[in-house]
Amino acid sequence: MPCRADMSRKRDASPPVRVIRNPPQTRWTKVSCWLQDIWRRTLCAHGLWLVIYLAVGSWVLMPRLEILGRAVEAGDIAGREYIATRDVLVPDEETTNERRRRAREGVLSVYDYDAAYAREVDEALARLFATARLWLTQGVPVLDEEATAEGAQSDTVDALVEQLEETSGVRLDVDAYVQLIERGFSPELEEALRSMTAEAFRRGIVANKDLLLEHRARGVSLRNLETGSEQVRFNLFDYLGYPGEVELFLATQLRRVPDLSANQRNVLRDFLLSNTTPNVYPNRTETLSRQEEKAAATAPVFHQIQAGQVIVRKGDRVSTASARAIAALRGDRSFGAQLLPFLGNALLLILGALVVWSGLKREECAPKTNPQLFSESLILLAIMLALARLGFWISEGLGDEALGLAGAGTAGYTYAIPVASLALVVAMLYGRAMAILLSVVAAALKNKIGGGEWLAMLIYTLPESLTATIAFT
């Protein structure tokens, strides 16, 4: 038997201690630890990831025609098949311009008729004859017979002519004055001259009759400046052109006056012609104003293009109408026009982020804190949006190139996009509740990318993601 002392020594002996030493850290290990630490700190900066998520999402949610390629112009060769992604009204500028041109041509040219001027000339002739007859009655020496016989113009005659012009307002030269004095400024001659000018003004005197006759097929709208009334005149040949036709008209009328020699008729004709000016003249400003009002009242013409309709096929020459339709689908690319859609997309993305944030407050995913989990959710959503956009591009390309499916576009291959991949990844990493939450948000955003048949895509996308989540967990 072992002695008691040996047994005591065995009890007092302590068990051997094993020292476990950490393996020496290599440079790669240190860098890896440093990067992991930075990544963990970055995940806590959820504001940074929110900005990245909004930037990526806003770019992805923009319609494809507003992102890729230059503007398509008429005459270009289409490098791909263009299909309407939505119903759009395309303005038909050619038809609209043609209708507006016809509307402008349908407006009659406006001519103004100055009736007051004819009355002023008639009153001036009456004052001339009345003043001269008054002088003759009062015995005023109205003619220097000696100077007249010698064919000279005395200062007395010039002064009398000037005084008569100032009194009556009629243009009068010495030759006409002498002829009127010889006739004694008779009432018969006054009546004849006044009736001639009145008839000429009544018919209407125009400065450019050739321009007036250009409207002989449809007539003109004659506006009386004194009364404001208007009437359409078709017989434009009745107007007198100034000065040729007015001179011929006065010469013809003076031949009817008895006891006038050829020289006297010529002098009186020149006298009346000098006191006659056009009283009908074109109002170009009023005509243009009416034409523009008529053109503006013409409604523009639009052609409706339905979603899915082929605008132009690959390899075909782009027509003017096709280029206009593609431009309408692209929309106005100016900053002001793009600002409102951009803000709308940003609001949709922010609402999605708020849904995720509110859902994470009720979800326990230890050991990660909520800021980290929120940042990782935004990263997953941004990646999902980018991949979804890539999937739509690929499906559209396949639809354009597939034989026998010309015009099918994206619709023929959209349902081949793996929409449940995000739900499966999230379910594997974070569990069912997190996967369902992100699937709902992702379904709404992906349908915005799909454009066109958003309801059909929503019915297809959301149940598929939820089914995949439930089946995996």
CSV table of C-alpha atoms in Angstrom, one decimal:
chain,number,residue,atom,x,y,z
A,1,MET,CA,0.0,0.0,0.0
A,2,PRO,CA,1.3,3.4,-0.7
A,3,CYS,CA,2.2,5.3,2.3
A,4,ARG,CA,0.2,8.3,3.6
A,5,ALA,CA,3.0,10.7,2.7
A,6,ASP,CA,3.0,9.6,-0.9
A,7,MET,CA,-0.7,10.1,-1.1
A,8,SER,CA,-0.3,13.6,0.4
A,9,ARG,CA,2.3,14.6,-2.1
A,10,LYS,CA,0.0,13.5,-5.0
A,11,ARG,CA,-2.8,15.6,-3.7
A,12,ASP,CA,-0.6,18.7,-3.3
A,13,ALA,CA,0.8,18.4,-6.9
A,14,SER,CA,-1.1,21.0,-9.2
A,15,PRO,CA,-2.2,19.9,-12.7
A,16,PRO,CA,0.1,21.0,-15.5
A,17,VAL,CA,-0.9,24.3,-17.2
A,18,ARG,CA,-1.0,24.5,-21.0
A,19,VAL,CA,-0.4,28.0,-22.5
A,20,ILE,CA,-2.3,28.6,-25.8
A,21,ARG,CA,-0.6,31.3,-27.8
A,22,ASN,CA,-2.2,33.2,-30.7
A,23,PRO,CA,-0.6,32.5,-34.0
A,24,PRO,CA,1.5,35.4,-35.2
A,25,GLN,CA,-0.5,37.9,-37.3
A,26,THR,CA,0.5,38.3,-40.9
A,27,ARG,CA,0.2,41.5,-42.8
A,28,TRP,CA,-2.9,40.3,-44.7
A,29,THR,CA,-4.5,39.4,-41.4
A,30,LYS,CA,-3.9,42.9,-40.1
A,31,VAL,CA,-5.3,44.5,-43.3
A,32,SER,CA,-8.3,42.2,-43.2
A,33,CYS,CA,-9.1,43.2,-39.6
A,34,TRP,CA,-8.6,46.8,-40.4
A,35,LEU,CA,-11.0,46.6,-43.3
A,36,GLN,CA,-13.6,44.7,-41.3
A,37,ASP,CA,-13.5,47.4,-38.6
A,38,ILE,CA,-13.9,50.1,-41.2
A,39,TRP,CA,-16.8,48.2,-42.8
A,40,ARG,CA,-18.6,47.9,-39.4
A,41,ARG,CA,-18.2,51.6,-38.7
A,42,THR,CA,-19.4,52.4,-42.2
A,43,LEU,CA,-22.5,50.3,-41.8
A,44,CYS,CA,-23.4,52.5,-38.8
A,45,ALA,CA,-23.4,55.6,-41.0
A,46,HIS,CA,-26.9,54.9,-42.3
A,47,GLY,CA,-27.2,58.4,-43.7
A,48,LEU,CA,-24.4,57.7,-46.2
A,49,TRP,CA,-26.1,54.5,-47.4
A,50,LEU,CA,-29.4,56.3,-47.7
A,51,VAL,CA,-27.8,58.8,-50.1
A,52,ILE,CA,-26.2,56.0,-52.1
A,53,TYR,CA,-29.5,54.2,-52.2
A,54,LEU,CA,-31.4,57.3,-53.4
A,55,ALA,CA,-28.8,58.0,-56.1
A,56,VAL,CA,-28.8,54.5,-57.5
A,57,GLY,CA,-32.5,54.2,-57.2
A,58,SER,CA,-33.2,57.5,-58.9
A,59,TRP,CA,-31.0,56.6,-61.8
A,60,VAL,CA,-32.5,53.1,-62.2
A,61,LEU,CA,-36.1,54.3,-62.0
A,62,MET,CA,-35.6,56.7,-64.9
A,63,PRO,CA,-37.3,55.5,-68.1
A,64,ARG,CA,-34.8,53.8,-70.4
A,65,LEU,CA,-35.2,56.2,-73.3
A,66,GLU,CA,-34.2,59.0,-71.0
A,67,ILE,CA,-31.0,57.3,-70.0
A,68,LEU,CA,-29.4,55.7,-73.0
A,69,GLY,CA,-28.4,57.0,-76.4
A,70,ARG,CA,-28.6,60.3,-78.2
A,71,ALA,CA,-31.8,61.8,-79.5
A,72,VAL,CA,-33.1,60.0,-82.6
A,73,GLU,CA,-33.5,62.3,-85.6
A,74,ALA,CA,-35.5,62.0,-88.8
A,75,GLY,CA,-33.4,60.3,-91.5
A,76,ASP,CA,-31.3,58.2,-89.0
A,77,ILE,CA,-31.1,54.4,-89.4
A,78,ALA,CA,-32.7,52.8,-86.3
A,79,GLY,CA,-30.1,50.8,-84.4
A,80,ARG,CA,-32.8,48.9,-82.5
A,81,GLU,CA,-36.5,48.4,-82.5
A,82,TYR,CA,-38.4,51.2,-80.8
A,83,ILE,CA,-41.7,50.1,-79.1
A,84,ALA,CA,-44.0,52.4,-77.2
A,85,THR,CA,-43.7,51.6,-73.5
A,86,ARG,CA,-46.9,53.6,-72.7
A,87,ASP,CA,-49.8,55.3,-74.4
A,88,VAL,CA,-48.7,58.7,-75.7
A,89,LEU,CA,-50.2,61.4,-77.8
A,90,VAL,CA,-47.8,62.6,-80.5
A,91,PRO,CA,-48.4,66.0,-82.1
A,92,ASP,CA,-48.8,65.9,-85.9
A,93,GLU,CA,-47.1,69.2,-86.7
A,94,GLU,CA,-47.4,68.8,-90.5
A,95,THR,CA,-51.2,68.5,-90.4
A,96,THR,CA,-51.5,71.1,-87.7
A,97,ASN,CA,-49.4,73.6,-89.7
A,98,GLU,CA,-51.4,72.8,-92.8
A,99,ARG,CA,-54.7,73.5,-91.0
A,100,ARG,CA,-53.4,76.7,-89.6
A,101,ARG,CA,-52.1,77.8,-92.9
A,102,ARG,CA,-55.6,77.2,-94.4
A,103,ALA,CA,-57.1,79.1,-91.5
A,104,ARG,CA,-54.8,82.1,-92.2
A,105,GLU,CA,-55.6,82.0,-95.9
A,106,GLY,CA,-59.3,82.0,-95.0
A,107,VAL,CA,-59.1,85.4,-93.4
A,108,LEU,CA,-59.9,88.2,-95.7
A,109,SER,CA,-57.5,91.1,-96.1
A,110,VAL,CA,-58.6,94.1,-94.2
A,111,TYR,CA,-58.8,97.5,-96.0
A,112,ASP,CA,-59.7,100.7,-94.2
A,113,TYR,CA,-62.1,103.2,-95.8
A,114,ASP,CA,-61.6,106.8,-94.7
A,115,ALA,CA,-65.0,108.4,-95.3
A,116,ALA,CA,-64.1,111.5,-93.3
A,117,TYR,CA,-61.3,112.5,-95.7
A,118,ALA,CA,-63.8,112.7,-98.6
A,119,ARG,CA,-66.0,115.0,-96.5
A,120,GLU,CA,-63.0,117.2,-95.6
A,121,VAL,CA,-62.0,117.7,-99.3
A,122,ASP,CA,-65.6,118.5,-100.2
A,123,GLU,CA,-65.9,121.1,-97.4
A,124,ALA,CA,-62.5,122.6,-98.4
A,125,LEU,CA,-63.7,123.0,-102.1
A,126,ALA,CA,-66.9,124.7,-100.8
A,127,ARG,CA,-64.9,127.1,-98.7
A,128,LEU,CA,-62.7,127.9,-101.6
A,129,PHE,CA,-65.5,128.9,-103.9
A,130,ALA,CA,-67.4,130.7,-101.2
A,131,THR,CA,-64.4,132.8,-100.2
A,132,ALA,CA,-63.6,133.7,-103.9
A,133,ARG,CA,-67.2,134.6,-104.7
A,134,LEU,CA,-67.2,136.8,-101.5
A,135,TRP,CA,-64.1,138.6,-102.7
A,136,LEU,CA,-65.7,139.1,-106.2
A,137,THR,CA,-68.8,140.5,-104.5
A,138,GLN,CA,-66.9,142.9,-102.3
A,139,GLY,CA,-64.8,144.2,-105.3
A,140,VAL,CA,-61.5,142.8,-104.1
A,141,PRO,CA,-58.9,142.9,-106.9
A,142,VAL,CA,-58.5,139.2,-107.3
A,143,LEU,CA,-56.6,139.2,-110.6
A,144,ASP,CA,-53.7,141.3,-112.0
A,145,GLU,CA,-54.8,141.4,-115.6
A,146,GLU,CA,-51.6,143.0,-116.8
A,147,ALA,CA,-49.4,140.4,-115.2
A,148,THR,CA,-51.7,137.6,-116.4
A,149,ALA,CA,-51.6,138.9,-120.0
A,150,GLU,CA,-47.8,139.0,-119.9
A,151,GLY,CA,-47.8,135.4,-118.5
A,152,ALA,CA,-46.0,136.5,-115.4
A,153,GLN,CA,-46.9,135.8,-111.8
A,154,SER,CA,-47.1,139.0,-109.8
A,155,ASP,CA,-46.7,139.2,-106.1
A,156,THR,CA,-50.4,140.2,-105.8
A,157,VAL,CA,-51.6,136.9,-107.4
A,158,ASP,CA,-49.2,134.8,-105.3
A,159,ALA,CA,-50.5,136.5,-102.2
A,160,LEU,CA,-54.1,135.9,-103.1
A,161,VAL,CA,-53.4,132.2,-103.9
A,162,GLU,CA,-51.6,131.7,-100.6
A,163,GLN,CA,-54.4,133.4,-98.7
A,164,LEU,CA,-57.1,131.2,-100.4
A,165,GLU,CA,-55.0,128.1,-99.6
A,166,GLU,CA,-54.8,129.1,-95.9
A,167,THR,CA,-58.5,130.0,-95.8
A,168,SER,CA,-59.9,126.9,-97.5
A,169,GLY,CA,-57.2,124.3,-97.0
A,170,VAL,CA,-57.1,123.5,-100.7
A,171,ARG,CA,-53.9,123.1,-102.7
A,172,LEU,CA,-54.1,125.8,-105.3
A,173,ASP,CA,-51.6,126.9,-107.9
A,174,VAL,CA,-51.7,130.1,-110.0
A,175,ASP,CA,-52.8,128.4,-113.2
A,176,ALA,CA,-55.9,126.8,-111.5
A,177,TYR,CA,-56.6,130.1,-109.8
A,178,VAL,CA,-56.6,132.0,-113.1
A,179,GLN,CA,-58.9,129.4,-114.7
A,180,LEU,CA,-61.3,129.6,-111.8
A,181,ILE,CA,-61.3,133.4,-111.8
A,182,GLU,CA,-62.1,133.5,-115.5
A,183,ARG,CA,-65.1,131.2,-114.8
A,184,GLY,CA,-66.0,133.5,-111.9
A,185,PHE,CA,-65.9,130.7,-109.4
A,186,SER,CA,-69.4,129.9,-110.7
A,187,PRO,CA,-71.7,127.6,-108.6
A,188,GLU,CA,-72.2,125.4,-111.6
A,189,LEU,CA,-68.4,124.8,-111.9
A,190,GLU,CA,-68.3,124.3,-108.1
A,191,GLU,CA,-71.0,121.7,-108.2
A,192,ALA,CA,-69.3,119.9,-111.1
A,193,LEU,CA,-65.9,119.7,-109.4
A,194,ARG,CA,-67.3,118.7,-106.0
A,195,SER,CA,-69.4,115.9,-107.6
A,196,MET,CA,-66.3,114.6,-109.4
A,197,THR,CA,-64.2,114.3,-106.3
A,198,ALA,CA,-67.2,112.9,-104.3
A,199,GLU,CA,-67.7,110.2,-106.9
A,200,ALA,CA,-64.0,109.3,-106.9
A,201,PHE,CA,-63.9,109.0,-103.1
A,202,ARG,CA,-67.1,107.0,-103.1
A,203,ARG,CA,-65.7,104.4,-105.4
A,204,GLY,CA,-62.5,104.3,-103.4
A,205,ILE,CA,-59.0,105.4,-104.3
A,206,VAL,CA,-56.1,102.9,-103.6
A,207,ALA,CA,-52.4,103.5,-103.9
A,208,ASN,CA,-51.6,100.0,-105.1
A,209,LYS,CA,-54.4,98.5,-107.1
A,210,ASP,CA,-52.3,95.5,-108.3
A,211,LEU,CA,-52.0,94.4,-104.6
A,212,LEU,CA,-55.8,94.9,-104.2
A,213,LEU,CA,-56.6,92.8,-107.3
A,214,GLU,CA,-54.6,89.8,-105.8
A,215,HIS,CA,-57.7,89.3,-103.6
A,216,ARG,CA,-60.2,89.4,-106.4
A,217,ALA,CA,-61.0,85.7,-106.1
A,218,ARG,CA,-62.2,86.0,-102.4
A,219,GLY,CA,-62.7,89.7,-102.0
A,220,VAL,CA,-61.6,92.0,-99.1
A,221,SER,CA,-63.1,93.1,-95.8
A,222,LEU,CA,-63.7,96.9,-96.1
A,223,ARG,CA,-63.8,98.6,-92.7
A,224,ASN,CA,-65.3,102.1,-92.4
A,225,LEU,CA,-63.1,104.0,-90.0
A,226,GLU,CA,-65.9,106.5,-89.2
A,227,THR,CA,-68.7,104.1,-88.3
A,228,GLY,CA,-66.6,100.9,-87.5
A,229,SER,CA,-68.8,98.8,-89.8
A,230,GLU,CA,-67.4,96.2,-92.2
A,231,GLN,CA,-68.6,94.7,-95.4
A,232,VAL,CA,-67.1,92.2,-97.9
A,233,ARG,CA,-66.3,93.8,-101.2
A,234,PHE,CA,-66.0,91.5,-104.2
A,235,ASN,CA,-66.0,94.0,-107.1
A,236,LEU,CA,-62.4,95.2,-106.7
A,237,PHE,CA,-62.1,96.5,-110.3
A,238,ASP,CA,-64.4,99.4,-109.4
A,239,TYR,CA,-61.7,101.0,-107.2
A,240,LEU,CA,-59.5,103.7,-108.7
A,241,GLY,CA,-55.8,103.3,-108.7
A,242,TYR,CA,-53.8,106.4,-107.7
A,243,PRO,CA,-52.7,108.4,-109.6
A,244,GLY,CA,-53.2,106.9,-113.1
A,245,GLU,CA,-56.8,105.8,-112.9
A,246,VAL,CA,-57.9,108.8,-110.9
A,247,GLU,CA,-56.3,111.1,-113.4
A,248,LEU,CA,-58.2,109.3,-116.2
A,249,PHE,CA,-61.4,109.4,-114.3
A,250,LEU,CA,-61.2,113.2,-113.7
A,251,ALA,CA,-60.3,113.8,-117.3
A,252,THR,CA,-63.4,111.9,-118.4
A,253,GLN,CA,-65.7,113.7,-116.1
A,254,LEU,CA,-64.3,117.1,-117.1
A,255,ARG,CA,-65.2,116.4,-120.7
A,256,ARG,CA,-68.8,116.5,-119.7
A,257,VAL,CA,-68.5,120.1,-118.4
A,258,PRO,CA,-69.5,122.5,-121.2
A,259,ASP,CA,-67.4,125.4,-122.5
A,260,LEU,CA,-64.1,124.1,-121.3
A,261,SER,CA,-61.1,124.1,-123.6
A,262,ALA,CA,-58.6,121.2,-123.6
A,263,ASN,CA,-56.1,123.4,-121.7
A,264,GLN,CA,-58.7,124.4,-119.1
A,265,ARG,CA,-59.6,120.7,-118.6
A,266,ASN,CA,-56.0,119.8,-118.1
A,267,VAL,CA,-55.4,122.6,-115.5
A,268,LEU,CA,-58.6,121.7,-113.6
A,269,ARG,CA,-57.7,118.0,-113.8
A,270,ASP,CA,-54.3,118.7,-112.2
A,271,PHE,CA,-55.9,120.9,-109.6
A,272,LEU,CA,-58.4,118.2,-108.5
A,273,LEU,CA,-55.7,115.5,-108.7
A,274,SER,CA,-53.4,117.5,-106.3
A,275,ASN,CA,-56.3,117.6,-103.8
A,276,THR,CA,-57.1,113.9,-104.1
A,277,THR,CA,-55.2,111.2,-102.2
A,278,PRO,CA,-56.0,107.5,-101.5
A,279,ASN,CA,-58.8,107.0,-99.0
A,280,VAL,CA,-58.7,103.1,-99.1
A,281,TYR,CA,-55.5,101.5,-97.9
A,282,PRO,CA,-54.6,98.0,-96.6
A,283,ASN,CA,-54.4,97.5,-92.9
A,284,ARG,CA,-51.6,94.9,-92.7
A,285,THR,CA,-51.4,94.9,-88.9
A,286,GLU,CA,-55.1,94.1,-88.5
A,287,THR,CA,-55.0,91.4,-91.1
A,288,LEU,CA,-52.0,89.7,-89.5
A,289,SER,CA,-53.7,89.9,-86.1
A,290,ARG,CA,-56.8,88.3,-87.4
A,291,GLN,CA,-54.9,85.6,-89.1
A,292,GLU,CA,-52.9,84.7,-86.0
A,293,GLU,CA,-56.1,84.7,-83.9
A,294,LYS,CA,-57.7,82.3,-86.4
A,295,ALA,CA,-54.6,80.1,-86.5
A,296,ALA,CA,-54.4,80.0,-82.7
A,297,ALA,CA,-58.0,79.0,-82.5
A,298,THR,CA,-57.2,75.9,-84.7
A,299,ALA,CA,-56.8,72.9,-82.4
A,300,PRO,CA,-53.6,71.0,-82.8
A,301,VAL,CA,-53.8,67.5,-84.3
A,302,PHE,CA,-52.4,64.5,-82.3
A,303,HIS,CA,-51.9,60.8,-83.2
A,304,GLN,CA,-52.3,58.4,-80.4
A,305,ILE,CA,-49.7,55.6,-80.0
A,306,GLN,CA,-50.7,52.7,-77.8
A,307,ALA,CA,-48.4,50.9,-75.5
A,308,GLY,CA,-46.7,48.0,-77.3
A,309,GLN,CA,-47.0,49.5,-80.7
A,310,VAL,CA,-43.9,49.3,-82.9
A,311,ILE,CA,-42.7,52.8,-83.7
A,312,VAL,CA,-39.8,51.9,-86.0
A,313,ARG,CA,-38.0,48.5,-86.6
A,314,LYS,CA,-34.3,48.0,-86.4
A,315,GLY,CA,-32.6,48.9,-89.7
A,316,ASP,CA,-35.4,51.0,-91.0
A,317,ARG,CA,-35.0,54.7,-91.7
A,318,VAL,CA,-36.6,56.9,-89.0
A,319,SER,CA,-39.3,59.1,-90.4
A,320,THR,CA,-40.2,62.5,-89.1
A,321,ALA,CA,-43.3,61.1,-87.4
A,322,SER,CA,-41.4,58.2,-85.8
A,323,ALA,CA,-38.7,60.6,-84.5
A,324,ARG,CA,-41.4,62.8,-83.0
A,325,ALA,CA,-43.0,59.8,-81.3
A,326,ILE,CA,-39.7,58.6,-79.9
A,327,ALA,CA,-39.0,62.2,-78.6
A,328,ALA,CA,-42.4,62.2,-77.0
A,329,LEU,CA,-41.6,58.9,-75.2
A,330,ARG,CA,-38.2,60.3,-74.1
A,331,GLY,CA,-39.9,63.4,-72.8
A,332,ASP,CA,-38.4,66.8,-72.4
A,333,ARG,CA,-34.9,66.3,-71.2
A,334,SER,CA,-34.3,69.8,-69.9
A,335,PHE,CA,-33.6,70.3,-66.3
A,336,GLY,CA,-37.0,71.8,-65.5
A,337,ALA,CA,-38.9,69.0,-67.1
A,338,GLN,CA,-36.8,66.3,-65.5
A,339,LEU,CA,-36.9,67.8,-62.0
A,340,LEU,CA,-40.5,66.8,-61.2
A,341,PRO,CA,-40.1,63.1,-62.3
A,342,PHE,CA,-36.8,63.0,-60.4
A,343,LEU,CA,-38.4,64.3,-57.2
A,344,GLY,CA,-41.3,61.8,-57.6
A,345,ASN,CA,-38.9,58.9,-57.9
A,346,ALA,CA,-36.9,60.2,-54.9
A,347,LEU,CA,-40.1,60.4,-52.9
A,348,LEU,CA,-41.0,56.8,-53.8
A,349,LEU,CA,-37.6,55.6,-52.7
A,350,ILE,CA,-37.8,57.6,-49.5
A,351,LEU,CA,-41.2,56.0,-48.7
A,352,GLY,CA,-39.7,52.6,-49.3
A,353,ALA,CA,-36.8,53.4,-47.0
A,354,LEU,CA,-39.3,54.6,-44.3
A,355,VAL,CA,-41.2,51.3,-44.6
A,356,VAL,CA,-38.0,49.3,-44.0
A,357,TRP,CA,-37.0,51.6,-41.1
A,358,SER,CA,-40.3,51.2,-39.4
A,359,GLY,CA,-40.3,47.5,-39.9
A,360,LEU,CA,-36.8,47.1,-38.5
A,361,LYS,CA,-37.9,48.7,-35.2
A,362,ARG,CA,-40.0,45.6,-34.5
A,363,GLU,CA,-37.4,43.1,-35.8
A,364,GLU,CA,-34.7,41.6,-33.5
A,365,CYS,CA,-31.7,40.4,-35.5
A,366,ALA,CA,-28.9,40.1,-32.9
A,367,PRO,CA,-26.0,40.8,-32.8
A,368,LYS,CA,-26.4,43.6,-35.4
A,369,THR,CA,-27.8,47.0,-34.3
A,370,ASN,CA,-30.6,48.6,-36.1
A,371,PRO,CA,-28.4,51.2,-38.0
A,372,GLN,CA,-26.3,48.4,-39.3
A,373,LEU,CA,-29.3,46.3,-40.4
A,374,PHE,CA,-30.9,49.3,-42.0
A,375,SER,CA,-27.7,50.1,-43.9
A,376,GLU,CA,-27.5,46.5,-45.1
A,377,SER,CA,-31.1,46.6,-46.2
A,378,LEU,CA,-30.5,49.7,-48.3
A,379,ILE,CA,-27.5,48.0,-49.9
A,380,LEU,CA,-29.5,45.0,-50.8
A,381,LEU,CA,-32.3,47.2,-52.2
A,382,ALA,CA,-29.8,49.2,-54.3
A,383,ILE,CA,-28.2,46.0,-55.7
A,384,MET,CA,-31.7,44.6,-56.4
A,385,LEU,CA,-32.7,47.7,-58.3
A,386,ALA,CA,-29.5,47.7,-60.4
A,387,LEU,CA,-29.9,44.0,-61.2
A,388,ALA,CA,-33.6,44.4,-62.0
A,389,ARG,CA,-32.8,47.2,-64.5
A,390,LEU,CA,-30.1,44.9,-66.0
A,391,GLY,CA,-32.7,42.1,-66.3
A,392,PHE,CA,-35.2,44.4,-68.1
A,393,TRP,CA,-32.5,45.5,-70.5
A,394,ILE,CA,-31.5,41.9,-71.3
A,395,SER,CA,-35.2,40.8,-71.7
A,396,GLU,CA,-35.8,43.8,-74.0
A,397,GLY,CA,-32.7,42.9,-76.1
A,398,LEU,CA,-33.8,39.3,-76.4
A,399,GLY,CA,-37.3,40.5,-77.4
A,400,ASP,CA,-35.9,42.8,-80.1
A,401,GLU,CA,-33.6,40.1,-81.6
A,402,ALA,CA,-36.0,37.1,-81.4
A,403,LEU,CA,-37.3,35.9,-84.7
A,404,GLY,CA,-41.1,35.9,-84.9
A,405,LEU,CA,-41.5,38.1,-81.9
A,406,ALA,CA,-40.9,41.5,-83.5
A,407,GLY,CA,-43.0,43.9,-81.6
A,408,ALA,CA,-43.1,41.8,-78.5
A,409,GLY,CA,-40.3,43.8,-76.9
A,410,THR,CA,-39.7,43.3,-73.2
A,411,ALA,CA,-43.0,41.7,-72.5
A,412,GLY,CA,-42.0,38.3,-74.0
A,413,TYR,CA,-39.0,37.9,-71.6
A,414,THR,CA,-39.8,40.0,-68.6
A,415,TYR,CA,-41.2,37.0,-66.6
A,416,ALA,CA,-37.9,35.2,-67.0
A,417,ILE,CA,-36.3,37.7,-64.6
A,418,PRO,CA,-35.5,36.0,-61.2
A,419,VAL,CA,-37.6,38.3,-59.1
A,420,ALA,CA,-37.4,36.0,-56.0
A,421,SER,CA,-33.7,36.1,-55.7
A,422,LEU,CA,-33.7,39.0,-53.2
A,423,ALA,CA,-36.2,37.3,-51.1
A,424,LEU,CA,-34.2,34.1,-51.0
A,425,VAL,CA,-31.0,35.9,-50.1
A,426,VAL,CA,-32.6,38.0,-47.3
A,427,ALA,CA,-34.4,34.9,-45.9
A,428,MET,CA,-31.1,33.1,-45.8
A,429,LEU,CA,-29.3,35.9,-44.1
A,430,TYR,CA,-31.9,37.5,-41.8
A,431,GLY,CA,-34.9,35.3,-41.6
A,432,ARG,CA,-38.5,35.2,-42.9
A,433,ALA,CA,-39.8,38.5,-41.4
A,434,MET,CA,-37.0,40.5,-42.9
A,435,ALA,CA,-37.4,38.8,-46.3
A,436,ILE,CA,-41.2,39.5,-46.4
A,437,LEU,CA,-40.6,43.2,-45.5
A,438,LEU,CA,-38.0,43.8,-48.2
A,439,SER,CA,-39.9,41.7,-50.8
A,440,VAL,CA,-42.9,44.1,-50.5
A,441,VAL,CA,-40.7,47.2,-50.9
A,442,ALA,CA,-38.8,45.6,-53.8
A,443,ALA,CA,-41.9,44.5,-55.6
A,444,ALA,CA,-43.2,48.1,-55.7
A,445,LEU,CA,-39.9,49.5,-56.9
A,446,LYS,CA,-39.4,46.8,-59.5
A,447,ASN,CA,-42.8,47.5,-61.0
A,448,LYS,CA,-41.8,51.1,-61.4
A,449,ILE,CA,-38.9,49.9,-63.5
A,450,GLY,CA,-41.1,47.7,-65.6
A,451,GLY,CA,-43.3,50.6,-66.7
A,452,GLY,CA,-46.2,49.4,-68.9
A,453,GLU,CA,-48.0,46.4,-67.3
A,454,TRP,CA,-47.3,47.3,-63.7
A,455,LEU,CA,-50.3,45.5,-62.3
A,456,ALA,CA,-49.5,42.3,-64.0
A,457,MET,CA,-45.9,42.5,-62.8
A,458,LEU,CA,-47.0,43.2,-59.2
A,459,ILE,CA,-49.3,40.2,-59.2
A,460,TYR,CA,-46.5,38.1,-60.5
A,461,THR,CA,-43.6,39.5,-58.5
A,462,LEU,CA,-45.0,39.8,-55.0
A,463,PRO,CA,-46.5,36.3,-54.7
A,464,GLU,CA,-43.4,34.7,-56.2
A,465,SER,CA,-41.2,36.4,-53.6
A,466,LEU,CA,-43.5,35.5,-50.7
A,467,THR,CA,-43.8,31.9,-51.9
A,468,ALA,CA,-40.0,31.6,-52.2
A,469,THR,CA,-39.5,33.1,-48.7
A,470,ILE,CA,-42.1,30.7,-47.0
A,471,ALA,CA,-40.8,27.7,-48.9
A,472,PHE,CA,-37.2,28.4,-47.9
A,473,THR,CA,-37.8,29.0,-44.2
